[in-house]
Coordinates of C-alpha atoms in Angstrom, one line a residue:
X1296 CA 1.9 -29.6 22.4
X1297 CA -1.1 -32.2 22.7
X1298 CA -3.3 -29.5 23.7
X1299 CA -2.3 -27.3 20.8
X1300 CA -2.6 -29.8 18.0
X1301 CA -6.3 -30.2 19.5
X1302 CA -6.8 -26.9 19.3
X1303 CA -5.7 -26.4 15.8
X1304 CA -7.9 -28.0 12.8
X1305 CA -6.4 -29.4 9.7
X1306 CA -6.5 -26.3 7.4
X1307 CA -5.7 -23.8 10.0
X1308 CA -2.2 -26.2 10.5
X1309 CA -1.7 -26.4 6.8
X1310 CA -2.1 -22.5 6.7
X1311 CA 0.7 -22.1 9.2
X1312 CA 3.0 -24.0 7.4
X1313 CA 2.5 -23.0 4.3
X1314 CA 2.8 -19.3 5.3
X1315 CA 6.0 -20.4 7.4
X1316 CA 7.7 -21.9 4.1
X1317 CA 6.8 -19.1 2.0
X1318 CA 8.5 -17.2 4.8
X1319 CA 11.8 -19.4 5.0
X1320 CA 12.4 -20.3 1.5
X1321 CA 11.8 -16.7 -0.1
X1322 CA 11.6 -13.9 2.6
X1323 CA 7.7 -12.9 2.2
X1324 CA 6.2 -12.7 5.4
X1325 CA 1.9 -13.3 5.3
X1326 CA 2.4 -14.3 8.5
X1327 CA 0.6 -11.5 9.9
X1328 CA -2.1 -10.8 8.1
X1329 CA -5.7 -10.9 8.8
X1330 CA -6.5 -14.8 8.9
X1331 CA -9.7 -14.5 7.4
X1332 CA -9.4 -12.7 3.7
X1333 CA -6.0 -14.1 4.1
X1334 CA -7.5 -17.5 3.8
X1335 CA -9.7 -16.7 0.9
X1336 CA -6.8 -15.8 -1.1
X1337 CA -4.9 -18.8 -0.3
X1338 CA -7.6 -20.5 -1.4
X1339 CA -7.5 -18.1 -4.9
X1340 CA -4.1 -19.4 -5.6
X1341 CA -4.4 -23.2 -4.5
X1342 CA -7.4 -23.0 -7.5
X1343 CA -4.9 -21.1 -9.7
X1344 CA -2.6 -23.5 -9.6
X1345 CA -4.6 -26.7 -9.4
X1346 CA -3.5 -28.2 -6.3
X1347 CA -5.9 -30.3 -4.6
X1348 CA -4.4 -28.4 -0.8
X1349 CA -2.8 -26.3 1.0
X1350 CA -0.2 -29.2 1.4
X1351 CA 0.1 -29.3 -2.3
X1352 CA 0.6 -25.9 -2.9
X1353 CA 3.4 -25.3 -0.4
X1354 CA 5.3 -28.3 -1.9
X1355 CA 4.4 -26.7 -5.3
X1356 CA 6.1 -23.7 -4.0
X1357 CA 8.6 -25.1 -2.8
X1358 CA 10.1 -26.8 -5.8
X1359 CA 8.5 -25.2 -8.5
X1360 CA 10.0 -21.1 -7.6
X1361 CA 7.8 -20.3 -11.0
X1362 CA 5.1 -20.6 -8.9
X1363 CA 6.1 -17.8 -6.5
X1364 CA 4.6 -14.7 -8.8
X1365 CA 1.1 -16.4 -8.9
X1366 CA 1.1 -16.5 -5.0
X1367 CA 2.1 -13.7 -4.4
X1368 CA -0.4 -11.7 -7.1
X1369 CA -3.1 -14.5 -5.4
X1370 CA -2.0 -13.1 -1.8
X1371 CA -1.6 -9.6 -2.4
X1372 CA -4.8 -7.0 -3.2
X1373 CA -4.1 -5.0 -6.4
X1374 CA -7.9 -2.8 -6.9
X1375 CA -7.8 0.5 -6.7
X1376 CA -8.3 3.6 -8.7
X1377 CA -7.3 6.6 -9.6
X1378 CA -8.8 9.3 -7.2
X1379 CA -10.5 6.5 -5.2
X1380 CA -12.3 8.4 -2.6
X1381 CA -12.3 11.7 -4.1
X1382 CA -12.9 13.5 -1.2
X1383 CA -9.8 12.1 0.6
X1384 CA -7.9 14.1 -2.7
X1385 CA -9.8 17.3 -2.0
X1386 CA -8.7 17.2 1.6
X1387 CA -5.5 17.0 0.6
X1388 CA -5.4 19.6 -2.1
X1389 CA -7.3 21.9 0.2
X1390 CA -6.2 21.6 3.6
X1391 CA -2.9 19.6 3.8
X1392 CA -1.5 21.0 0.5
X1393 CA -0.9 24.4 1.8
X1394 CA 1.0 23.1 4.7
X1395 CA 3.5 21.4 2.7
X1396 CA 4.3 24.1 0.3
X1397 CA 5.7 25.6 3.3
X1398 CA 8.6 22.9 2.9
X1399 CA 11.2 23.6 0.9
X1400 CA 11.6 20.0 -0.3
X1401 CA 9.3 17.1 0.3
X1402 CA 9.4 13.6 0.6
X1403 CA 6.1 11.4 0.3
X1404 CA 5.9 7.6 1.0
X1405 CA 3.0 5.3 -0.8
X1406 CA 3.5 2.3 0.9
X1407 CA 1.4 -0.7 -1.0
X1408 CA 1.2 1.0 -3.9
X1409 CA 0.0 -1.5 -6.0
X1410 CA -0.5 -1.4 -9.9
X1411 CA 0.3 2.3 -8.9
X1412 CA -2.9 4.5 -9.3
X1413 CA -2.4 6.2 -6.0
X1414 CA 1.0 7.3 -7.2
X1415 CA 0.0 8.7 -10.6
X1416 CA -3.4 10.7 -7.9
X1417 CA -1.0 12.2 -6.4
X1418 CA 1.7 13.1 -8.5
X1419 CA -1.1 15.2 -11.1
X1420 CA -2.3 16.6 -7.8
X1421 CA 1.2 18.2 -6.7
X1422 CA 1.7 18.9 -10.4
X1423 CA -1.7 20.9 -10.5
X1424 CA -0.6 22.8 -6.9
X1425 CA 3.1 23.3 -8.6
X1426 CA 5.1 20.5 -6.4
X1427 CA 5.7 18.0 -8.8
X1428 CA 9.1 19.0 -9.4
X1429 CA 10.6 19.4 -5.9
X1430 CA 8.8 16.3 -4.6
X1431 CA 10.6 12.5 -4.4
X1432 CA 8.1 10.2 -3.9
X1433 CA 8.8 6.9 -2.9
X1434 CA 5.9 4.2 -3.9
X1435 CA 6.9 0.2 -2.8
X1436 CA 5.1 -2.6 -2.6
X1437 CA 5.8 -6.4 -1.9
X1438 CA 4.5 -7.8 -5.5
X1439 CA 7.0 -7.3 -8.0
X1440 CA 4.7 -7.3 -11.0
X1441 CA 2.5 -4.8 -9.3
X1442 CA 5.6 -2.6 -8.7
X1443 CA 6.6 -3.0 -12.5
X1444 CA 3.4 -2.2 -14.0
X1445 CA 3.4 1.2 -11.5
X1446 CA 6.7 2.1 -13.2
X1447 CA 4.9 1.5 -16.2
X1448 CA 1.9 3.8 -15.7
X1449 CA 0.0 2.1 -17.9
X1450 CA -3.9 1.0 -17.5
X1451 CA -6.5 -0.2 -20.0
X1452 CA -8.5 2.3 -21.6
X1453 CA -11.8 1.0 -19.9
X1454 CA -11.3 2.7 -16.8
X1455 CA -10.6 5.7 -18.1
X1456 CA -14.1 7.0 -17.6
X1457 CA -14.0 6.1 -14.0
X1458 CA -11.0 7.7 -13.5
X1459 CA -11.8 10.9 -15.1
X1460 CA -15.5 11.1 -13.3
X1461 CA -12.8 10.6 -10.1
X1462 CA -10.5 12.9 -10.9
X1463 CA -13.3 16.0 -11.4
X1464 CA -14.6 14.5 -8.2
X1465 CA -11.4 15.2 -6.4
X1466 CA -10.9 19.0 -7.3
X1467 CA -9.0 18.3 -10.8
X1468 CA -8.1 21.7 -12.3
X1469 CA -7.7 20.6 -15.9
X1470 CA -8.5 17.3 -18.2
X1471 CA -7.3 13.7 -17.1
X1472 CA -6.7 13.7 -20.5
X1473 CA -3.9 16.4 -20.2
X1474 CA -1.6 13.6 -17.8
X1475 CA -2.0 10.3 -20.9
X1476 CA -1.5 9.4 -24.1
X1477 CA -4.2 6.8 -25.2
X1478 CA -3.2 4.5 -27.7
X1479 CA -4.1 0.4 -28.7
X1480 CA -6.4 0.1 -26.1
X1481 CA -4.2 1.3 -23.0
X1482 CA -3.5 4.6 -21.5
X1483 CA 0.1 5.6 -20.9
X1484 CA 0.3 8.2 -17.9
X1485 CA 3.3 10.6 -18.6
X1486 CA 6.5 9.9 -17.9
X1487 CA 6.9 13.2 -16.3
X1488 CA 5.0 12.3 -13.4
X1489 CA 7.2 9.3 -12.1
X1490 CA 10.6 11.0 -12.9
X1491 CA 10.9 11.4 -9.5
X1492 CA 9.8 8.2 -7.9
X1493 CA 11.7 5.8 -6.5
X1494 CA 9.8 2.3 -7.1
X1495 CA 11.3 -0.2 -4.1
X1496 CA 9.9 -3.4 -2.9
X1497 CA 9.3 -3.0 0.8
X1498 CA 7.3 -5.1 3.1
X1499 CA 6.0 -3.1 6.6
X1500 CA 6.5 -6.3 7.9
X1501 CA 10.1 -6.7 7.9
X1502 CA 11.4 -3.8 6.4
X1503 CA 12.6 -0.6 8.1
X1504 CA 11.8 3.5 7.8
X1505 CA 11.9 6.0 4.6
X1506 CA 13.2 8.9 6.5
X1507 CA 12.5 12.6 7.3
X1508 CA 8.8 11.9 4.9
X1509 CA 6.5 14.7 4.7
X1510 CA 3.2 12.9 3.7
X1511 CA 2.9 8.7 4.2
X1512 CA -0.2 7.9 1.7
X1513 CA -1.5 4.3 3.1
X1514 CA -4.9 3.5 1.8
X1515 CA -6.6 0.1 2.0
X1516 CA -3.7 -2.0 3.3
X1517 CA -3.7 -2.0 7.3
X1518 CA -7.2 -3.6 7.0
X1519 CA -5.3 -6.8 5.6
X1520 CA -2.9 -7.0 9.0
X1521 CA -3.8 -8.3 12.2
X1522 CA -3.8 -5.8 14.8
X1523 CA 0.4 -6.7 15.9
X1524 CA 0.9 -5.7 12.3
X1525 CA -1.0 -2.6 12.2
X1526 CA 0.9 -1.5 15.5
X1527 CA 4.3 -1.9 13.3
X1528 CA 2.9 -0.7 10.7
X1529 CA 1.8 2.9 12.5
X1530 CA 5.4 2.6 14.2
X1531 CA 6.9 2.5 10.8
X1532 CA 5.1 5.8 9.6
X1533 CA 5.3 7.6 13.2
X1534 CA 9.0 7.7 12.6
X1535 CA 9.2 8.1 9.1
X1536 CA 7.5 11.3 9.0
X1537 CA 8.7 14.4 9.6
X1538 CA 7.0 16.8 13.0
X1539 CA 4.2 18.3 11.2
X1540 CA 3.6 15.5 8.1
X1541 CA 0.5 14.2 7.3
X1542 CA -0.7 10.3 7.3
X1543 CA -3.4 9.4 4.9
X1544 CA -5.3 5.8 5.2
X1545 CA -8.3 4.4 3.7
X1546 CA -11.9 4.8 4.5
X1547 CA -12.2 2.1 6.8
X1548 CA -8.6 2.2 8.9
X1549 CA -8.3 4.1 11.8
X1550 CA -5.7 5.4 14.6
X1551 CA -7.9 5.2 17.3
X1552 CA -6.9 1.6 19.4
X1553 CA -3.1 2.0 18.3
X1554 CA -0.5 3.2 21.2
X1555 CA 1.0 4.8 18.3
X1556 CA -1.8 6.8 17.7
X1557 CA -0.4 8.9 20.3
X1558 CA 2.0 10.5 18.2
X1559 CA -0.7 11.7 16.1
X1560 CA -3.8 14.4 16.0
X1561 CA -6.9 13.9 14.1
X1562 CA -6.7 16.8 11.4
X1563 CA -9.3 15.8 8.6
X1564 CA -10.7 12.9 10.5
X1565 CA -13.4 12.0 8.3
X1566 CA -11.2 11.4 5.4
X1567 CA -8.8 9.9 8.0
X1568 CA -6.1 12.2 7.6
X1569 CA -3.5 12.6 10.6
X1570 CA -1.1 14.5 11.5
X1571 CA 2.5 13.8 13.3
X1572 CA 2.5 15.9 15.9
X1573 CA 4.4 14.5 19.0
X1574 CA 6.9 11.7 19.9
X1575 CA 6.1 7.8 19.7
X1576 CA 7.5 4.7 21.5
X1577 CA 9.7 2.0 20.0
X1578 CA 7.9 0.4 17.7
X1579 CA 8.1 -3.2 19.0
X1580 CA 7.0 -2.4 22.3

């Protein structure tokens, strides 16, 4: 024990306990993410919520529960885009779309969907390849808010330029325009697209499988775990999807040093598309 409190500086132990009460007292595990931006974004909501440390904050936390939304939007990484990495969406459309229309009924899983941009990509892409209506998508997320304003579909009208430039990018067959109504600055995305999505809070670090999934879309988030969590994390997808379904991550995530890894094949490797191709082991082993 000597040894370990030598080991460990001041912040690092404040750090651990503050992620350990935001554990115990309301069930969001941080615990194992990557140490480093996790720390920055401690350090966002400390400054958010003027406490002088970490010490303060956890006791803020912990007896102020009105605190909890500003931690967790502090904690958790809401940027994206629609149609981020355009050719990521024109791998799919191309080359794992035609696969799946060979399924009578599909299942797709967005875990960490955010403020819900990769959900609204996707849906107008399986609308434009005429799959929209026999597809359940499943989007979740650990921030609440983020989860509510995906349900929402709404996004100011600023981006809209971005996401359009994207959306061509990507292989788009028609007009963004054609998926929104733009009024009073914002951009509502039709309901339409999100009839069939189930929003959930789920947390790939304590919660279990969506079953029998044809296509798991996880961009951008495994670069926030620690490499324990991005071996769960894999698990969790491995046995979620389907023989033959597809796994989508971002840019700069990669199967290559996970045992479950084994369960896939590289199919558009570049654009870091997998597929699910073989058995894997338990996922905690």
């Amino acid at each position: 024990m000597t040894e370990r409190l030598k080991a460990e500086s001041l912040p690092e132990l404040e750090t651990r306990l503050f992620l350990e009460a935001l554990h115990q007292r309301y069930h969001y595990d941080f615990r194992s993410y990557s140490r480093a931006s996790l720390t920055r974004r401690i350090e966002v909501a400390r400054e958010a919520l003027n406490c002088a440390t970490i010490s303060d904050l956890q006791a803020r936390l912990l007896h102020d529960p009105t605190a909890l939304h500003q931690v967790i939007d502090a904690l958790t990484v809401q940027v994206s885009d629609l149609f981020r990495d355009p050719a990521y969406y024109r791998r799919l459309r191309e080359e794992v779309v035609p696969h799946l229309k060979t399924f009578p009924s599909l299942k797709v899983w967005i875990p960490g969907c955010a403020n819900g941009e990769e959900l609204y990509s996707l849906a107008i892409l399986f609308e434009e390849e005429g799959l929209l209506g026999r597809t359940i998508f499943y989007a979740t997320e650990i921030n609440r808010r983020a989860l509510a304003k995906a349900a929402q579909g709404i996004y100011d009208i600023s981006r809209l330029a971005g996401f359009s430039a994207n959306y061509q990018a990507a292989g788009g067959k028609a007009s963004l325009s054609d998926y929104f109504t733009a009024a009073y600055g914002g951009a509502a995305f039709h309901r339409r697209l999100r009839q069939t999505t189930v929003f959930s809070e789920h947390d790939l670090a304590t919660d279990q499988v969506f079953s029998e999934v044809h296509l798991v879309s996880c961009r951008n988030v495994l670069i926030y775990f620690d490499e324990a969590l991005q071996h769960r994390a894999v698990g969790l997808f491995a046995d979620s999807l389907v023989r033959g379904g597809f796994l989508g991550l971002g840019a700069h995530e990669t199967l290559r040093f996970s045992s479950h890894g084994k369960a896939f094949t590289a199919f558009c490797e570049n654009e870091r598309i997998w597929r699910r191709t073989a058995t894997t082991e338990s996922r905690d082993g």
